[in-house]
Tab-separated table of C-alpha atoms and ligand atoms in Angstrom:
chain	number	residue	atom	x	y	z
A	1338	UNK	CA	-29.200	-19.146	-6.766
A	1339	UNK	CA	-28.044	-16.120	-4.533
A	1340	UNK	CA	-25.100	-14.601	-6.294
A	1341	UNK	CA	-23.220	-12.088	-4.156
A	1342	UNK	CA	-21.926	-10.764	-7.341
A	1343	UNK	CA	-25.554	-9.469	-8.800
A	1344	UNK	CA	-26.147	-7.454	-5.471
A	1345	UNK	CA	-25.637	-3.736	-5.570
A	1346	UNK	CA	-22.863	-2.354	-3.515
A	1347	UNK	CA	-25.768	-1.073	-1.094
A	1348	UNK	CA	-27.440	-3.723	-0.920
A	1349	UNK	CA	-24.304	-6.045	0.118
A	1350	UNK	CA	-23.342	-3.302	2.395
A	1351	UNK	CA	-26.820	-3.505	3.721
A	1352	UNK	CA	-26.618	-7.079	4.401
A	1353	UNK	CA	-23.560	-7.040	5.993
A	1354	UNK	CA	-21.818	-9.935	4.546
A	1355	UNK	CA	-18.412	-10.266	5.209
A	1356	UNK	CA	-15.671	-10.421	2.393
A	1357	UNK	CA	-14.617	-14.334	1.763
A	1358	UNK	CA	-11.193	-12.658	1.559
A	1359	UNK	CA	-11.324	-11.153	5.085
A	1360	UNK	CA	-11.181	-15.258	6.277
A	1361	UNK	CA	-8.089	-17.437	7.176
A	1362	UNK	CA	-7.865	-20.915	6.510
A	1363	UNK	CA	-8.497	-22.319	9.545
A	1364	UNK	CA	-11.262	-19.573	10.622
A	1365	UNK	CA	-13.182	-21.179	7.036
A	1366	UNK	CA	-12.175	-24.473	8.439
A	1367	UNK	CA	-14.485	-23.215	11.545
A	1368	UNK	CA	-17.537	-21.819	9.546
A	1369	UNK	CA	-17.383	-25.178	7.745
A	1370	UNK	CA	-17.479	-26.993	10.809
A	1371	UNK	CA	-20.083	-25.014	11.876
A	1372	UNK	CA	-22.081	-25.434	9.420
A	1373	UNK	CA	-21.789	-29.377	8.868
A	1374	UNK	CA	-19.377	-29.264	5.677
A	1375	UNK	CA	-16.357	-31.134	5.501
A	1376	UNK	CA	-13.342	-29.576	6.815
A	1377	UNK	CA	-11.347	-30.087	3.426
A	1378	UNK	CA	-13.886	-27.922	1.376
A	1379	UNK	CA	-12.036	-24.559	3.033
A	1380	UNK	CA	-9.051	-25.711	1.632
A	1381	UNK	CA	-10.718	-25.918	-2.157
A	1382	UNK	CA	-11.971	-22.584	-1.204
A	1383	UNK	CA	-8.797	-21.135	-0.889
A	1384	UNK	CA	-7.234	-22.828	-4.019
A	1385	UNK	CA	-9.660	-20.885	-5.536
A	1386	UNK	CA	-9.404	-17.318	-3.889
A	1387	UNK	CA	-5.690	-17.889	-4.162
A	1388	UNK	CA	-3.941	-19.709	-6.770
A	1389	UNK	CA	-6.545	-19.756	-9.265
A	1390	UNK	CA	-7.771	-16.421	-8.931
A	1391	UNK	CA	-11.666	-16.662	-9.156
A	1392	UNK	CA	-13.386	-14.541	-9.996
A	1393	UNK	CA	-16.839	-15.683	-8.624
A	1394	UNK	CA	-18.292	-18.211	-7.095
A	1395	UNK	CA	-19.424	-19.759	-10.450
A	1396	UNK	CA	-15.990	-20.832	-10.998
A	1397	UNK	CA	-15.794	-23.172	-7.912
A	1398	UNK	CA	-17.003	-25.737	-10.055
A	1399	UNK	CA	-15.176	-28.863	-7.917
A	1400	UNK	CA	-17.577	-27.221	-5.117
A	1401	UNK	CA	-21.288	-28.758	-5.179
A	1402	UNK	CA	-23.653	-26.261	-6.117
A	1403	UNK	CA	-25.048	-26.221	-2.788
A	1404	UNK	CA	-22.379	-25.201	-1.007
A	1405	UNK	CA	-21.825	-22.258	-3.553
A	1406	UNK	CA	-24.989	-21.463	-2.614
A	1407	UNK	CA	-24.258	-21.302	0.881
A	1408	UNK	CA	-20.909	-19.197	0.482
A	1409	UNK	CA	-22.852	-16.529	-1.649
A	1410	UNK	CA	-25.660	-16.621	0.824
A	1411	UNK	CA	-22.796	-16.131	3.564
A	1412	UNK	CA	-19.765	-14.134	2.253
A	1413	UNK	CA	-20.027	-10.813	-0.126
A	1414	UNK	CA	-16.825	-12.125	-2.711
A	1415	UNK	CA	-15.667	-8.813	-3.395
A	1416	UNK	CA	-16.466	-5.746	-1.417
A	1417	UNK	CA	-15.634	-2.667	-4.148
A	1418	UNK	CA	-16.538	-2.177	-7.800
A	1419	UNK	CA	-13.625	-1.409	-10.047
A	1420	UNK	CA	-14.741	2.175	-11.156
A	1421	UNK	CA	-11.384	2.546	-13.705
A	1422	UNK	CA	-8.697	0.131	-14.257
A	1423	UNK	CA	-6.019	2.131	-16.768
A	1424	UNK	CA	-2.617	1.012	-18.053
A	1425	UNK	CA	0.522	3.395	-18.529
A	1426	UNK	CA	2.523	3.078	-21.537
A	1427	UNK	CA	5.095	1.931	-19.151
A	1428	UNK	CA	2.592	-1.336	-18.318
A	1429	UNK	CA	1.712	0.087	-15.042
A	1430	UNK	CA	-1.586	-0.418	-14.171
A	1431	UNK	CA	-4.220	1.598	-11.889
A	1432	UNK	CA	-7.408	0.254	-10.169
A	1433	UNK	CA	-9.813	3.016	-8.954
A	1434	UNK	CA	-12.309	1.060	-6.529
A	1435	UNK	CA	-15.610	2.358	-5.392
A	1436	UNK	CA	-16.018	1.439	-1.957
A	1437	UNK	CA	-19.299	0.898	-0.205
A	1438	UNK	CA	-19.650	4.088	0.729
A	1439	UNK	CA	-19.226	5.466	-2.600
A	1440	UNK	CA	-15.711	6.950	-1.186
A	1441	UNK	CA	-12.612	5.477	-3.461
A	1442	UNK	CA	-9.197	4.554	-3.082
A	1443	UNK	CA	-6.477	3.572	-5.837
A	1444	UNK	CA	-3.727	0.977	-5.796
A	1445	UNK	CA	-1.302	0.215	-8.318
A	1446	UNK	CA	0.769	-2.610	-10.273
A	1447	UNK	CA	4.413	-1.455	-11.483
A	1448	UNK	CA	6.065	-3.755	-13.174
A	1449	UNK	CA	10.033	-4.127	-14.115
A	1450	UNK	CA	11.940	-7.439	-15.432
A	1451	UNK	CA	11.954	-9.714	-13.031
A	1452	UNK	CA	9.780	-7.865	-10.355
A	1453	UNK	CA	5.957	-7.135	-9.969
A	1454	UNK	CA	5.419	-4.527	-7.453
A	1455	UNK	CA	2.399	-3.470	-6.043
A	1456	UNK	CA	1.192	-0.045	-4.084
A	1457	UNK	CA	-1.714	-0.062	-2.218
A	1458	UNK	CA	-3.329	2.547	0.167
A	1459	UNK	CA	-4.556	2.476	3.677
A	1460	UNK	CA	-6.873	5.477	3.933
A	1461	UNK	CA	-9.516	6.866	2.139
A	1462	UNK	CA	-7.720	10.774	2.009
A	1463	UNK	CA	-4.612	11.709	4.265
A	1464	UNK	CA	-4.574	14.331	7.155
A	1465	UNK	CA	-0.769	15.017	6.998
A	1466	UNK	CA	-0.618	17.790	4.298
A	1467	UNK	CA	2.456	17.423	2.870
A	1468	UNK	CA	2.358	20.345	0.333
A	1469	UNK	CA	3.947	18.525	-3.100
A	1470	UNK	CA	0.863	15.604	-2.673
A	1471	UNK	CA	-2.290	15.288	-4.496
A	1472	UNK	CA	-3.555	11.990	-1.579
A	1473	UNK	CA	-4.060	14.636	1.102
A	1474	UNK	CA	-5.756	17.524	-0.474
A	1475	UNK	CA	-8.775	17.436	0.592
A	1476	UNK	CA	-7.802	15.800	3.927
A	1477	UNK	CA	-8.801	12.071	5.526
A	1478	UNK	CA	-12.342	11.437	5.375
A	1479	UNK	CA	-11.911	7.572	7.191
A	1480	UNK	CA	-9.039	4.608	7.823
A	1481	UNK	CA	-9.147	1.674	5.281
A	1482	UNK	CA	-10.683	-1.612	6.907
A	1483	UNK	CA	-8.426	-4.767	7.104
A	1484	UNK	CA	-10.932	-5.872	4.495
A	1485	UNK	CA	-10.602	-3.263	2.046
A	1486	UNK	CA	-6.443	-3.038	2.307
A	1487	UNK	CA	-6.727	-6.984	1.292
A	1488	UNK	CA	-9.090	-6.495	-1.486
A	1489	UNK	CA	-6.646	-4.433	-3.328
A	1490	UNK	CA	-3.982	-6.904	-3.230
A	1491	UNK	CA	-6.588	-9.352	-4.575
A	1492	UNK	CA	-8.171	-7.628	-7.418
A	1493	UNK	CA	-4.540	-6.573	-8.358
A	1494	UNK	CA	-3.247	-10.221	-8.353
A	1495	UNK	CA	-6.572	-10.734	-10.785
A	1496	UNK	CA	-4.822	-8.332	-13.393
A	1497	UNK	CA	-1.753	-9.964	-13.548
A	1498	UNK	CA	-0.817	-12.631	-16.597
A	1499	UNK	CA	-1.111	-16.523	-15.885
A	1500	UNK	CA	2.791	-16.915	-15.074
A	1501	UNK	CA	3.359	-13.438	-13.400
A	1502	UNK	CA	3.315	-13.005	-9.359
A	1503	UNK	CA	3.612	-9.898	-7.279
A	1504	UNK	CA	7.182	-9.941	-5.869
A	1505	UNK	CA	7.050	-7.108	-3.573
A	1506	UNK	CA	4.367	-5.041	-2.152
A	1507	UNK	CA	4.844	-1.067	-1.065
A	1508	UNK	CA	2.113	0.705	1.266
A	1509	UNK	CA	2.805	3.831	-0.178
A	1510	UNK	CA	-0.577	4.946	-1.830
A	1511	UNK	CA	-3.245	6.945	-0.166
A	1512	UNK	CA	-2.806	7.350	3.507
A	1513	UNK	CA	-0.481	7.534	6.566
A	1514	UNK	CA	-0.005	3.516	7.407
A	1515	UNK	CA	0.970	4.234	10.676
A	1516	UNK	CA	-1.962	5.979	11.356
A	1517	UNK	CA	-3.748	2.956	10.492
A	1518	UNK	CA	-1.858	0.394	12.239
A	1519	UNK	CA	-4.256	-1.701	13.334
A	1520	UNK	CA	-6.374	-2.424	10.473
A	1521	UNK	CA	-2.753	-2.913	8.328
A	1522	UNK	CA	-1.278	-5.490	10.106
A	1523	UNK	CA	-4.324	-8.236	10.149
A	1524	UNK	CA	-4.043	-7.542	6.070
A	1525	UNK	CA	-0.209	-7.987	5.945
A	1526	UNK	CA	-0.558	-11.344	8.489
A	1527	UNK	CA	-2.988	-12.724	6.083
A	1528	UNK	CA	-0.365	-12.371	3.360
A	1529	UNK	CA	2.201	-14.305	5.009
A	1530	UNK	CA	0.272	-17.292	5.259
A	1531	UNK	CA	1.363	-20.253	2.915
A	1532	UNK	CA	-2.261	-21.074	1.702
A	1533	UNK	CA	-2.341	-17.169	0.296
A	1534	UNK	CA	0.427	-15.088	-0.865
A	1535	UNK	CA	2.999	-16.564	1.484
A	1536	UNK	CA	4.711	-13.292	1.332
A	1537	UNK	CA	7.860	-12.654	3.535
A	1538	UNK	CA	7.897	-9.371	5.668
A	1539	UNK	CA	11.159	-8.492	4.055
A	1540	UNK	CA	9.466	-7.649	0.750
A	1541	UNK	CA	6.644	-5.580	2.110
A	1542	UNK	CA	7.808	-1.776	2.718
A	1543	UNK	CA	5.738	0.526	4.505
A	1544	UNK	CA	6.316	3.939	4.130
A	1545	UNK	CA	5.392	6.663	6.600
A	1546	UNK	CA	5.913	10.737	7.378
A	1547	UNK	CA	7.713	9.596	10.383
A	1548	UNK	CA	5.417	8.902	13.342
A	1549	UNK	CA	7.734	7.885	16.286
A	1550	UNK	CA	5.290	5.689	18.756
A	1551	UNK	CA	4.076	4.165	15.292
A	1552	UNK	CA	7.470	3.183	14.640
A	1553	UNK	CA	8.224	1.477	17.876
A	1554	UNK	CA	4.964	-0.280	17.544
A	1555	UNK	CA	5.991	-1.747	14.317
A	1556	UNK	CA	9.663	-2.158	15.824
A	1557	UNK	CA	8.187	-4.855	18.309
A	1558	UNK	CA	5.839	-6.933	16.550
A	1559	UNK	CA	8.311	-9.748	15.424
A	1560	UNK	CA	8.164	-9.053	11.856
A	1561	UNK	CA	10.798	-7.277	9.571
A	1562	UNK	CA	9.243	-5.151	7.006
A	1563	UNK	CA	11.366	-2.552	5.582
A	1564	UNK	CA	10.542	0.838	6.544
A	1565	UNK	CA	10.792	3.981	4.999
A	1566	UNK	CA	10.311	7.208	6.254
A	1567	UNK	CA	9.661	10.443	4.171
A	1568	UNK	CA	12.113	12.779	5.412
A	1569	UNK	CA	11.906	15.436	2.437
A	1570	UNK	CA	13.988	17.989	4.516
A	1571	UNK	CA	17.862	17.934	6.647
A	1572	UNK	CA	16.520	20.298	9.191
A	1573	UNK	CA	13.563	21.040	11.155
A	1574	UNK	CA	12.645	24.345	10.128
A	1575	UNK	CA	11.882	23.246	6.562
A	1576	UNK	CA	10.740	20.254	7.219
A	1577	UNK	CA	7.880	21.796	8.518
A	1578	UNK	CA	7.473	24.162	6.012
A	1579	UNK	CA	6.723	21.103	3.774
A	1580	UNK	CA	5.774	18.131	5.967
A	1581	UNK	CA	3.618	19.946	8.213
A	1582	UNK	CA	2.731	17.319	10.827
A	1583	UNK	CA	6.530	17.374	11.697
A	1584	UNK	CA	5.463	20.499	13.724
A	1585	UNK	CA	4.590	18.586	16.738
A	1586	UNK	CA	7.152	15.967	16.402
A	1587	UNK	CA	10.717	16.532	14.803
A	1588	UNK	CA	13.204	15.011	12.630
A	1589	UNK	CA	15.378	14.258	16.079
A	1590	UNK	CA	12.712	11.753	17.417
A	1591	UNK	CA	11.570	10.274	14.364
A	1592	UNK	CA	15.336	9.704	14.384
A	1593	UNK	CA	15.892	8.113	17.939
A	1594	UNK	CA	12.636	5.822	16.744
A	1595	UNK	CA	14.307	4.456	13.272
A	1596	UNK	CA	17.154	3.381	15.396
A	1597	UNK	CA	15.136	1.692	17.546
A	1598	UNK	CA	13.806	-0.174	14.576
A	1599	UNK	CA	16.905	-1.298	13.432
A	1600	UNK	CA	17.856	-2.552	16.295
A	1601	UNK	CA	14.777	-4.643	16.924
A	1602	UNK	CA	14.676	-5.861	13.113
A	1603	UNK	CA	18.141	-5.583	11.946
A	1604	UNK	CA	16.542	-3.620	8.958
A	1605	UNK	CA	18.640	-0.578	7.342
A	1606	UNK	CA	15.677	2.392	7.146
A	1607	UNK	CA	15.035	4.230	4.006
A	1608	UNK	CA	14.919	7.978	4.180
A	1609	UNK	CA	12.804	9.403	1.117
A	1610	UNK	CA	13.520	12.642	-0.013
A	1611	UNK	CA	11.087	14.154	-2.999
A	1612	UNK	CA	13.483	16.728	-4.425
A	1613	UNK	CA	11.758	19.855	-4.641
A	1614	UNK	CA	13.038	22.861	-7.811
A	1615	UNK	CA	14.589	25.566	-4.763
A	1616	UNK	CA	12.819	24.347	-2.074
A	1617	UNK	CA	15.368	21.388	-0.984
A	1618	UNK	CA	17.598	20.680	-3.661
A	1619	UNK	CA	20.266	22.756	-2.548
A	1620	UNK	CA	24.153	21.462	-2.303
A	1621	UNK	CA	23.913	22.726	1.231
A	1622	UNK	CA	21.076	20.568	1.824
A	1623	UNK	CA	22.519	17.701	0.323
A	1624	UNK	CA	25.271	18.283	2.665
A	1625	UNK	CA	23.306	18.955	6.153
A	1626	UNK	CA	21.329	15.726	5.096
A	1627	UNK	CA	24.433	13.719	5.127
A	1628	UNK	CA	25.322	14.570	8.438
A	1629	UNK	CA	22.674	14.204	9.396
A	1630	UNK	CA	22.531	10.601	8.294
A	1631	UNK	CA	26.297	9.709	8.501
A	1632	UNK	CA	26.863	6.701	10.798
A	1633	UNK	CA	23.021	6.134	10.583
A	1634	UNK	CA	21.960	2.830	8.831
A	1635	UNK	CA	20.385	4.221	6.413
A	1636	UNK	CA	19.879	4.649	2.360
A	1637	UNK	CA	18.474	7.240	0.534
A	1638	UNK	CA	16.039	7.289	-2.250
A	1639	UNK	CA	15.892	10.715	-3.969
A	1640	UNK	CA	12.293	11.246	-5.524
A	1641	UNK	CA	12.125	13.231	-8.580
A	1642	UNK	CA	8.625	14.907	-7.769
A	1643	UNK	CA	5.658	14.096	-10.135
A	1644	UNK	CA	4.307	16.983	-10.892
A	1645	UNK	CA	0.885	17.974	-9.772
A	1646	UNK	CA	-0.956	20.313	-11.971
A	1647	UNK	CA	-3.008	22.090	-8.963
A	1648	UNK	CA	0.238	22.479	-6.979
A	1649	UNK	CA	2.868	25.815	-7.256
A	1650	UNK	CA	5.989	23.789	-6.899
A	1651	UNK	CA	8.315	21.672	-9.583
A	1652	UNK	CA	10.320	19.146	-9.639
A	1653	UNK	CA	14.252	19.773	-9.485
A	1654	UNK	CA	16.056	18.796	-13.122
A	1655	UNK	CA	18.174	15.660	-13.267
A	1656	UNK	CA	20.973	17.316	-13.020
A	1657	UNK	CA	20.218	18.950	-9.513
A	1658	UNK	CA	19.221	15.388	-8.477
A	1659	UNK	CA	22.777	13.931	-9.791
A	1660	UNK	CA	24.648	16.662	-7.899
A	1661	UNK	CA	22.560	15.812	-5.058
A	1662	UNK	CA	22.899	12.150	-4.993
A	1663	UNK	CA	26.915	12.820	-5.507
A	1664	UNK	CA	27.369	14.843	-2.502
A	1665	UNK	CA	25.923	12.218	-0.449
A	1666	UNK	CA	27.439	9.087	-1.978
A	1667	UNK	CA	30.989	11.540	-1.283
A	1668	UNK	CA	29.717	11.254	2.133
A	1669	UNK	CA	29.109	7.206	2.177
A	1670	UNK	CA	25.379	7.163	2.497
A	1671	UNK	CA	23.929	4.616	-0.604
A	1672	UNK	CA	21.793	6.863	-2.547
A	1673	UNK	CA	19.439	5.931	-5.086
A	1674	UNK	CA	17.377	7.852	-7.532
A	1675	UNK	CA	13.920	6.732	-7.688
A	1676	UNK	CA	12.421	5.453	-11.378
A	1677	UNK	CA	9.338	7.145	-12.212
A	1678	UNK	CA	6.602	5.191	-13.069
A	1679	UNK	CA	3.363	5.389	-14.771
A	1680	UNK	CA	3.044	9.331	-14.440
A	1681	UNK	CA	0.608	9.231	-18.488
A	1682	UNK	CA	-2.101	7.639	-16.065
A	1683	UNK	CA	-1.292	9.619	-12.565
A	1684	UNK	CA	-0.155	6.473	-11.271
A	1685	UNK	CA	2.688	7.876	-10.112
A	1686	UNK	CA	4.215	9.059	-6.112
A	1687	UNK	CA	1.393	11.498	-5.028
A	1688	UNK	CA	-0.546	11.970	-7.783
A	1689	UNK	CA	-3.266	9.456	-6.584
A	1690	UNK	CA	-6.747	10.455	-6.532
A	1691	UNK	CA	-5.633	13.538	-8.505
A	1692	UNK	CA	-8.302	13.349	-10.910
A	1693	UNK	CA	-10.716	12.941	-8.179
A	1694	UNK	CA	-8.984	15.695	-5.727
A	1695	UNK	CA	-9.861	17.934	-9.175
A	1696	UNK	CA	-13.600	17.158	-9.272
A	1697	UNK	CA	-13.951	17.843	-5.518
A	1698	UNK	CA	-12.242	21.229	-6.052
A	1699	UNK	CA	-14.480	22.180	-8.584
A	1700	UNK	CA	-17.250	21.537	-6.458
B	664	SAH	N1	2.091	8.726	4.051
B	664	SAH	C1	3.151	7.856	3.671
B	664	SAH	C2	2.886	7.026	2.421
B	664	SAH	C3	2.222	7.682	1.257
B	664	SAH	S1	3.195	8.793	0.283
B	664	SAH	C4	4.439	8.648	3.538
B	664	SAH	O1	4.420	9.856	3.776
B	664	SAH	O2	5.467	8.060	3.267
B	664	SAH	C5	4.380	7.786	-0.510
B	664	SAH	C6	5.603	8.550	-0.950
B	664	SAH	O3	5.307	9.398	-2.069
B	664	SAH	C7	6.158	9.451	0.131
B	664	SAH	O4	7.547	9.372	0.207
B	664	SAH	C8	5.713	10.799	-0.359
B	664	SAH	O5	6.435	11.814	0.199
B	664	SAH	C9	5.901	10.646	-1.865
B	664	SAH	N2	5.252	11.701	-2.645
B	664	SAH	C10	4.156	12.399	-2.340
B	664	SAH	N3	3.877	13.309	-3.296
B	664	SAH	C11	4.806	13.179	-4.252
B	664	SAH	C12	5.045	13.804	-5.508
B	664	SAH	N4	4.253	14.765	-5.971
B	664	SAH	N5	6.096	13.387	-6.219
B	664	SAH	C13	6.893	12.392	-5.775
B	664	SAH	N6	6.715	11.753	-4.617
B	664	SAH	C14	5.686	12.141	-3.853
């Protein structure tokens, strides 16, 4: 029997099969069609990718052999290799995958009572610099396929116990999302189908540096994830300094576009703001970032900033961040402080492929 499984990485990227996972329901419907097997089988198919969590095409065992057979002659199953799966003391979990092209990308499981969250990325690096994050280091060596954004939500749901379900989803790992647009939103449409994950946009956030024609984009699609937008600085000057792609576009736009998205969606935006020891922690930042959010529909989440052990800069102490917070709750904007999670395993905000960011330093 041809098991996809027992292939090498090379070898399934030499064949070319497509993931199983990268199918809808009715496009399986089609290749069974096509190939003279009864429509109902794609359903069975998908009980099994879904619900039940296979793990190969072994376990299809309501599917005659034959047509096993056929899928693992047709369809790679998965498309990366787990290279490290590690668990925080806090139960979060970390998957690094080896992709075919021996680049890798991480995604993560946090878990709190009551809610499974997961954090996946969309590029393999990240060209936007920011100067407190491990992700873009080294820069972007290549987008994410639609293909390998789904297989991260898959091999995560395979970690999870028997009873437990991913409630909400953040793209927040490696990457600039909107930069990747198009290869995102196929993986997120597959999730909303019934048959899958039948996940609502509403518990999806994206989160993105702030790129205005992105944002409109996203604004008119129909759907209403929550956005948030990493504004790290009140003004434009330091902004900048620390978010350096916001040269060539400005807090002011990114502003006008956020708006716009409520508008189109009804959603309240999240501004993100990774509080940074002297850098942006100041009272008088706190208060030219309230103005500049006041009558905005907006929310805050300060980020205390994990620290990154090749970086220069530190995180501000809690008490900084409850001053902060304060002086913008004074102000009426709902501020949050973000929970830290899984920083033992680098699991945490920008600290993705740290340990990998290292070796390539090294040389
Ligand atoms: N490119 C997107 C998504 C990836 S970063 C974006 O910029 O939003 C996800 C979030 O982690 C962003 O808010 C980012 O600013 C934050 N982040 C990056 N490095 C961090 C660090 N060292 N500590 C805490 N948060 C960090």
């Amino acid at each position: 029997m041809v098991d996809a499984e027992k292939f090498t990485l090379l070898e399934v990227a030499e064949a070319k099969l497509p993931t199983i996972f990268a199918f809808s329901l009715p496009e399986l419907e089609q290749w069974c069609m096509e190939h003279e097997i009864k429509k109902y089988r794609a359903g069975q198919i998908y009980r099994w990718l879904y619900p039940m969590r296979a793990q190969s095409w072994d376990e299809m065992t309501d599917l005659p052999l034959d047509l096993r057979e056929k899928l693992a002659a047709s369809f790679s199953f998965f498309i990366s290799e787990v290279e490290s799966h590690q668990i925080a003391s806090d139960r979060t979990e970390k998957l690094l995958l080896k992709l075919h092209d021996r680049e890798f990308v991480e995604c993560v499981v946090m878990r709190e009572p009551n809610r499974t969250t997961i954090c996946i990325s969309t590029q393999v690096g990240c060209a936007m610099g920011c100067v407190f994050c491990a992700s873009g280091l080294p820069g972007l060596t290549r987008n994410l396929t639609t293909a390998e954004i789904l297989e991260q939500m898959t091999r995560l749901d395979r970690l999870l116990d028997e009873q437990e379900k991913i409630t909400n989803i953040v793209v927040m790992g490696i990457g600039e999302p909107l930069a990747n647009l198009d290869n995102l939103l196929p993986a997120l449409e597959r999730l909303h189908e019934g048959k899958t994950f039948n996940f609502g946009s509403r518990r999806i956030t994206i989160s993105t540096v702030g790129l205005p024609a992105k944002i409109r984009q996203l604004a008119r699609i129909g759907k209403r994830y929550s956005l948030a937008v990493s504004l790290h600085a009140p003004n434009d000057k330091l902004r900048s300094e620390i978010v350096p792609v916001n040269r060539n576009i400005g807090i002011q736009e990114i502003l006008e576009a956020t708006e716009y998205y409520f508008e189109q969606t009804g959603r309240r935006v999240t501004y993100e703001y990774v509080l940074l020891s002297g850098i942006n922690d100041s009272p008088a930042e706190a208060r030219q970032l309230a103005t500049l959010l006041k009558n905005r529909h907006s929310h805050v989440n300060l980020i205390p900033m994990n620290a990154i052990s090749l970086l220069d800069i530190g995180g501000s102490s809690q008490e900084t961040a409850r001053t902060f917070s304060h002086i913008l709750n004074d102000a009426g904007i709902v501020t949050t402080i973000r929970k830290r999670k899984g920083a033992d395993i680098d699991a945490a905000c920008g600290q993705l492929r740290l340990p990998k960011v290292r070796e390539k330093i090294k040389g």
